[in-house]
Amino acid sequence: TNEEEELRPRDTNEEGELRTRDTLFDILTQRVHDISSWTRCTVLKVWMHLVETDSIPIDRFLSVTVLAIDRLQDKTVAVRRAAMKLLTLLLENNPFGSMLEPTPYDNKIFELKEWLDVNLPEKIKEIKEAITESNQELNEFKLFTILSKEVDDESAREDGDDTINYPELKAKFVALRLASLAKAFIVEFEDATRVLEGMLFSSTTSDVTEALKFFVQARHFKLPCAITGMRKALALMWSSETKVQDEVIEAFVEVFLAEPGTSGLTLLPMNQIAHNFLVLVASASVSEEASIEEAIGRLVKEERIPPGVFLILWSIASRANGQARSAAMVLISMGASADPGIVDSASRLRLLYEAGLGDHTEENADWATCRAASSALKKVGCIQATATPGSAKAIIVDFIIERLVLIVQGDWCNDVNEECTQCWYSAAEQAVDAIFAICHEPENASAEIILAMETSTLGGRSSCNAIRLSRLFFVIGHIALKLLVYSEALSSSVQRANAAKNLSQQQKADERKKKNKNESNLEDELGVSDEAEAETELRIAEIAEKEIVGRGLLGAFGPLLVKVVSNSDGSFSSPLLQQCATLALCKFMCVSYTFCEKHLPLLFNAMAKAPTEDSTLRANTIVALGDLAFRFPNAFEPYTPRMYACLRDGSTRVRRHTLMVLTHLILNDMVKVKGQVCEIAMCLEDDESRIRDMSRLLFKELSKRSNNPIYNLLPDMISQLSKMDIAKEAFRRIMAFLLGFIEKDKQNEMLADKICHRFPTCTTISQKADLAFCLAQLKINEKCIKLLNENFKLYKDSLFSDEVTKSFLSIIQKVRKNSKAELKEVLDEFENQITTQNGVGAENEMAGTKAAKAKSRASKRAKRNALKNASNT
């Protein structure tokens, strides 16, 4: 084998060749970090050729892998692409086999070490201990290589121990060495998972496509990072580039549906495809599930997933227990989003009822399966209205609705254990959505749910269970929103019907015009139709404003919600209850403008009074406030500063949610970009990387607008930030980033003039130094130099500071590089002015300091004399 060949004794010529080879490898390793990107790329291509020709010795394989992973972060696109190709080739041509799961290698290493501990000769053990003590940083791979050579030496000696089976011992060392290297190879890929996944979201298409190809190969070799990587890759289904979407779909097919190496042409057995889907969905997050659903939906539409796969999933959902059952139901729901026929039949609906909503769900409180089954029902539309009365389908739909009502009521929940209720929330939300999707009259089912929950929770009692009350609040809040959506959907359907009627009448009118008939009656009819449409819109608006959370059934719970959220007497201290009550109040406010305007102060007070450790309440409320700002911008506008204040919250989660909501509102022009935007600028220095990245994204998007609002905001931002308690280095990093967006010459000139006029308003020399630094970051041109000369008197008294002077001199240096001959004289004169004023200012400052000290000493002497005279008297 290659390993044994490397350990075989060499003659002098061979050793010389090996040394030459190693020297050349070392040169290639060094040149990968060359200053020239072309050299780096070419060296990586040389490594690729060596891998393809099987010319890399096994002891170099790991170092080449590390080298390729490191180059994934290169600034040059071609180098990154070559590095990813090299990684893919290293995987395809690895000397360890086609299965790179870590567990078998861990087991093998453990077994070999156990065997060696028992059978290793004493002399070799002593050598091992001596090497380990003298060099503790020596890795296992090199240790096993040394010990293997020692075994060779012992076996070659004439006085060696004949009882020892040296060939077997040697074979064990070689196997252990190979297994250890294989495990290290796997670990390198696992440690680099974050870097590899980062390539998927590169702005360069080639980075994305090469990363996808790598994860396809990684999945074929059973690397653990492959599944997580493909889950991340599926987020690219939302990419605006069709090419990227197509690449993701093809990668998805190759990884989960097709035989390895067939480019997606030969599919796996249906059982295997179903198993792969279950593994994919098993531990996916909510956002990952949405991406998986998009991919599966597209494949179902293209008929690339065999129908038999969903039959197998139905079987698993009916018979399996635990996570497999819920995962199968989730996959059925995903397929139904593209093909409702997967669920929409009497037999399938019966299966869904029994598997997802039946006795198993009730007995085991299997809310995950219940949620998935409810989600699947949403995809089939209003089946109660379309089913023939008395048919098998109509009967099973009625059973399903009854079961959904029971699930929403939450009677299966444990009233002592909060964890059960926490799992119930998502199931109840989907169940309510399903009721509004499949019911012909969902308002009746909603009323039944609310009345039943009110009776079981309150029932005329003076006290109630906090967990039950939180469930009631959750349900009434979600039903309020669904009723608003439902009423607006009815309004839209009425408008569509009127539009169709008007179109029909217009077509008939056009026909009559040809026959020169009188059209006055038709015009009257059309006018009446317009009035009817306007009346319908007003009626729907009145229902939303006054009926849903006003005079209707839900309105009766408004005062109770307000009492619980205000919690003036401290009776409602349960965090879960407070969270649900606040969220329900927000949903009520989304329905009615009057209700919203009245209770916005209460909402902000509840956030202010919330315990520091209850970040969930504040984070949820921030998201709800974003919805309120979008729906009722006029009511929300006075509270915008309080929204910005949440960017200083102690919780990273709250700050992240606040910035996310503000970014959404600002970019959609729902909130005006005012002076408070300096709070977002402070986020550029936040400890959390995601917050820093999001704030950078916001400013980049603002800079792309035609009016570039950053330019208008910068003068005030500079003044405010320089007065805030912020480190000088942080201030300068923020301003360097923001001023980089000012590219037009006219804007640079006007900004330079505005900054100069801010110098007299500064109260400290550090503020003036900050202004001078900002001037130095602008793209200064000839006109800017003239402006600085004209405004010299505004900042000359601050030039005694070496820091301020340094900034102005750096401006001169930048302009001098590309200046014309006539401008150089102006620059020399300007530089002399600055250096002269710096010397004069420094002398004046020193004289002023001495005078202040003398005055202080005189004052102290006067006080001492006064005390002495008083004591003598």
Tab-separated table of C-alpha atoms in Angstrom, residues 466-687:
chain	number	residue	atom	x	y	z
A	466	ALA	CA	-52.459	31.494	34.459
A	467	ILE	CA	-51.537	28.950	31.788
A	468	ARG	CA	-55.187	28.478	30.746
A	469	LEU	CA	-55.657	32.254	30.610
A	470	SER	CA	-52.537	32.618	28.443
A	471	ARG	CA	-53.992	30.065	26.002
A	472	LEU	CA	-57.274	32.004	25.876
A	473	PHE	CA	-55.428	35.255	25.114
A	474	PHE	CA	-53.359	33.582	22.416
A	475	VAL	CA	-56.472	32.241	20.675
A	476	ILE	CA	-58.554	35.434	20.809
A	477	GLY	CA	-55.611	37.450	19.473
A	478	HIS	CA	-55.066	35.143	16.534
A	479	ILE	CA	-58.778	34.861	15.758
A	480	ALA	CA	-59.042	38.673	15.742
A	481	LEU	CA	-56.365	38.859	13.050
A	482	LYS	CA	-57.903	36.031	11.025
A	483	LEU	CA	-61.331	37.708	11.135
A	484	LEU	CA	-59.757	40.898	9.790
A	485	VAL	CA	-58.120	38.975	6.932
A	486	TYR	CA	-61.353	37.050	6.331
A	487	SER	CA	-63.467	40.227	6.118
A	488	GLU	CA	-60.959	41.837	3.738
A	489	ALA	CA	-60.979	38.682	1.582
A	490	LEU	CA	-64.801	38.867	1.423
A	491	SER	CA	-64.542	42.516	0.408
A	492	SER	CA	-62.090	41.623	-2.352
A	493	SER	CA	-64.324	38.850	-3.655
A	494	VAL	CA	-67.308	41.268	-3.734
A	495	GLN	CA	-65.208	43.814	-5.632
A	496	ARG	CA	-64.092	41.171	-8.126
A	497	ALA	CA	-67.703	40.111	-8.662
A	498	ASN	CA	-68.767	43.734	-9.195
A	499	ALA	CA	-65.862	44.292	-11.588
A	500	ALA	CA	-66.872	41.231	-13.602
A	501	LYS	CA	-70.489	42.439	-13.657
A	502	ASN	CA	-69.434	45.923	-14.776
A	503	LEU	CA	-67.237	44.468	-17.500
A	504	SER	CA	-70.134	42.392	-18.760
A	505	GLN	CA	-72.406	45.443	-18.764
A	506	GLN	CA	-69.772	47.500	-20.587
A	507	GLN	CA	-69.449	44.849	-23.275
A	508	LYS	CA	-73.227	44.848	-23.765
A	509	ALA	CA	-73.187	48.645	-23.909
A	510	ASP	CA	-70.542	48.612	-26.607
A	511	GLU	CA	-72.719	46.271	-28.634
A	512	ARG	CA	-75.749	48.537	-28.215
A	513	LYS	CA	-73.728	51.610	-29.199
A	514	LYS	CA	-73.173	50.045	-32.548
A	515	LYS	CA	-76.949	49.927	-32.953
A	516	ASN	CA	-77.269	53.617	-31.790
A	517	LYS	CA	-79.371	52.833	-28.781
A	518	ASN	CA	-79.876	55.124	-25.773
A	519	GLU	CA	-77.298	54.501	-23.024
A	520	SER	CA	-78.660	56.649	-20.202
A	521	ASN	CA	-80.073	53.693	-18.321
A	522	LEU	CA	-76.757	51.832	-18.499
A	523	GLU	CA	-74.833	54.865	-17.232
A	524	ASP	CA	-77.243	55.064	-14.328
A	525	GLU	CA	-76.721	51.372	-13.634
A	526	LEU	CA	-72.927	51.797	-13.683
A	527	GLY	CA	-73.180	54.770	-11.322
A	528	VAL	CA	-75.303	52.737	-8.905
A	529	SER	CA	-72.711	49.941	-9.131
A	530	ASP	CA	-69.889	52.338	-8.206
A	531	GLU	CA	-71.880	53.584	-5.239
A	532	ALA	CA	-72.558	49.995	-4.143
A	533	GLU	CA	-68.832	49.186	-4.346
A	534	ALA	CA	-67.916	52.235	-2.273
A	535	GLU	CA	-70.600	51.317	0.256
A	536	THR	CA	-69.188	47.781	0.485
A	537	GLU	CA	-65.710	49.153	1.195
A	538	LEU	CA	-67.068	51.453	3.904
A	539	ARG	CA	-68.989	48.573	5.452
A	540	ILE	CA	-65.914	46.351	5.586
A	541	ALA	CA	-63.872	49.210	7.102
A	542	GLU	CA	-66.578	49.709	9.727
A	543	ILE	CA	-66.556	45.991	10.551
A	544	ALA	CA	-62.809	46.112	11.134
A	545	GLU	CA	-62.934	49.351	13.087
A	546	LYS	CA	-65.994	48.801	15.276
A	547	GLU	CA	-67.256	45.235	15.096
A	548	ILE	CA	-64.371	42.746	15.426
A	549	VAL	CA	-62.745	44.122	18.607
A	550	GLY	CA	-65.484	46.612	19.433
A	551	ARG	CA	-69.106	45.563	19.613
A	552	GLY	CA	-68.455	41.919	18.729
A	553	LEU	CA	-67.686	38.929	20.950
A	554	LEU	CA	-63.938	39.615	20.995
A	555	GLY	CA	-64.535	43.189	22.151
A	556	ALA	CA	-65.677	41.849	25.528
A	557	PHE	CA	-62.124	40.675	26.211
A	558	GLY	CA	-60.534	44.080	25.487
A	559	PRO	CA	-60.803	45.459	29.057
A	560	LEU	CA	-59.444	42.184	30.491
A	561	LEU	CA	-56.428	42.352	28.164
A	562	VAL	CA	-55.749	45.955	29.168
A	563	LYS	CA	-55.980	45.065	32.868
A	564	VAL	CA	-53.569	42.127	32.552
A	565	VAL	CA	-51.045	44.043	30.429
A	566	SER	CA	-51.058	47.088	32.738
A	567	ASN	CA	-50.785	44.780	35.794
A	568	SER	CA	-51.129	47.771	38.097
A	569	ASP	CA	-51.565	45.699	41.257
A	570	GLY	CA	-49.021	42.982	40.342
A	571	SER	CA	-51.643	40.207	40.263
A	572	PHE	CA	-50.618	38.956	36.827
A	573	SER	CA	-46.907	38.296	37.259
A	574	SER	CA	-46.594	35.116	35.182
A	575	PRO	CA	-44.108	35.824	32.331
A	576	LEU	CA	-46.009	33.504	29.974
A	577	LEU	CA	-49.308	35.239	30.735
A	578	GLN	CA	-47.771	38.687	30.223
A	579	GLN	CA	-46.270	37.638	26.890
A	580	CYS	CA	-49.549	36.216	25.583
A	581	ALA	CA	-51.631	39.144	26.844
A	582	THR	CA	-49.288	41.727	25.300
A	583	LEU	CA	-49.217	39.882	21.982
A	584	ALA	CA	-53.020	39.570	21.949
A	585	LEU	CA	-53.338	43.289	22.702
A	586	CYS	CA	-51.033	44.045	19.752
A	587	LYS	CA	-53.195	41.904	17.468
A	588	PHE	CA	-56.361	43.697	18.650
A	589	MET	CA	-54.583	46.992	17.898
A	590	CYS	CA	-53.761	45.810	14.360
A	591	VAL	CA	-57.491	45.456	13.699
A	592	SER	CA	-58.805	48.845	14.833
A	593	TYR	CA	-57.211	52.302	14.421
A	594	THR	CA	-59.123	53.700	17.404
A	595	PHE	CA	-58.113	50.801	19.628
A	596	CYS	CA	-54.500	51.152	18.465
A	597	GLU	CA	-54.267	54.898	19.067
A	598	LYS	CA	-55.804	54.529	22.525
A	599	HIS	CA	-53.506	51.759	23.772
A	600	LEU	CA	-50.107	52.579	22.206
A	601	PRO	CA	-48.939	54.358	25.406
A	602	LEU	CA	-49.901	51.262	27.427
A	603	LEU	CA	-47.880	49.056	25.085
A	604	PHE	CA	-44.692	51.117	25.441
A	605	ASN	CA	-45.163	51.323	29.212
A	606	ALA	CA	-45.516	47.531	29.360
A	607	MET	CA	-42.223	47.190	27.495
A	608	ALA	CA	-40.524	49.636	29.843
A	609	LYS	CA	-41.805	47.829	32.941
A	610	ALA	CA	-41.008	44.331	31.663
A	611	PRO	CA	-38.359	42.498	33.735
A	612	THR	CA	-34.832	42.725	32.324
A	613	GLU	CA	-34.642	38.959	31.924
A	614	ASP	CA	-37.936	38.793	29.945
A	615	SER	CA	-36.450	39.595	26.546
A	616	THR	CA	-39.136	37.488	24.830
A	617	LEU	CA	-41.895	39.960	25.711
A	618	ARG	CA	-39.904	42.949	24.465
A	619	ALA	CA	-38.697	41.200	21.291
A	620	ASN	CA	-42.221	40.011	20.371
A	621	THR	CA	-43.682	43.436	21.066
A	622	ILE	CA	-41.085	45.110	18.835
A	623	VAL	CA	-42.108	42.893	15.907
A	624	ALA	CA	-45.780	43.667	16.580
A	625	LEU	CA	-44.996	47.402	16.710
A	626	GLY	CA	-43.513	47.066	13.232
A	627	ASP	CA	-46.852	45.712	12.000
A	628	LEU	CA	-48.701	48.546	13.731
A	629	ALA	CA	-46.396	51.136	12.162
A	630	PHE	CA	-47.072	49.608	8.748
A	631	ARG	CA	-50.847	49.476	9.214
A	632	PHE	CA	-51.407	52.766	11.076
A	633	PRO	CA	-48.353	54.993	10.362
A	634	ASN	CA	-50.032	58.206	11.526
A	635	ALA	CA	-50.928	56.763	14.918
A	636	PHE	CA	-47.446	55.311	15.377
A	637	GLU	CA	-45.394	58.317	14.199
A	638	PRO	CA	-45.219	60.167	17.593
A	639	TYR	CA	-43.729	57.039	19.209
A	640	THR	CA	-40.888	56.581	16.708
A	641	PRO	CA	-38.178	57.884	19.121
A	642	ARG	CA	-39.214	55.273	21.687
A	643	MET	CA	-38.821	52.611	19.018
A	644	TYR	CA	-35.293	53.803	18.252
A	645	ALA	CA	-34.498	53.751	21.978
A	646	CYS	CA	-34.907	49.964	21.939
A	647	LEU	CA	-31.659	49.773	19.951
A	648	ARG	CA	-29.910	50.397	23.288
A	649	ASP	CA	-31.644	47.492	25.032
A	650	GLY	CA	-29.408	45.175	27.036
A	651	SER	CA	-30.718	42.107	25.214
A	652	THR	CA	-29.045	41.216	21.918
A	653	ARG	CA	-32.280	39.612	20.744
A	654	VAL	CA	-34.297	42.791	21.353
A	655	ARG	CA	-31.711	44.973	19.609
A	656	ARG	CA	-31.629	42.611	16.621
A	657	HIS	CA	-35.437	42.553	16.315
A	658	THR	CA	-35.612	46.345	16.662
A	659	LEU	CA	-33.034	46.933	13.954
A	660	MET	CA	-34.733	44.386	11.683
A	661	VAL	CA	-38.131	46.102	12.094
A	662	LEU	CA	-36.705	49.617	11.630
A	663	THR	CA	-34.788	48.496	8.533
A	664	HIS	CA	-38.016	47.116	7.054
A	665	LEU	CA	-39.972	50.289	7.872
A	666	ILE	CA	-37.290	52.706	6.629
A	667	LEU	CA	-36.666	50.912	3.341
A	668	ASN	CA	-40.426	50.760	2.706
A	669	ASP	CA	-40.787	54.504	3.506
A	670	MET	CA	-43.111	53.818	6.445
A	671	VAL	CA	-40.817	55.662	8.871
A	672	LYS	CA	-39.008	58.856	7.941
A	673	VAL	CA	-35.222	58.792	8.286
A	674	LYS	CA	-34.582	61.488	10.888
A	675	GLY	CA	-31.902	62.393	13.392
A	676	GLN	CA	-32.546	59.240	15.420
A	677	VAL	CA	-30.786	57.301	12.688
A	678	CYS	CA	-27.557	57.912	14.638
A	679	GLU	CA	-28.865	55.163	16.921
A	680	ILE	CA	-28.632	52.818	13.939
A	681	ALA	CA	-25.145	54.151	13.201
A	682	MET	CA	-24.150	53.090	16.725
A	683	CYS	CA	-25.195	49.552	15.758
A	684	LEU	CA	-22.218	49.473	13.380
A	685	GLU	CA	-20.129	48.893	16.524
A	686	ASP	CA	-22.464	46.406	18.227
A	687	ASP	CA	-20.966	43.287	19.808
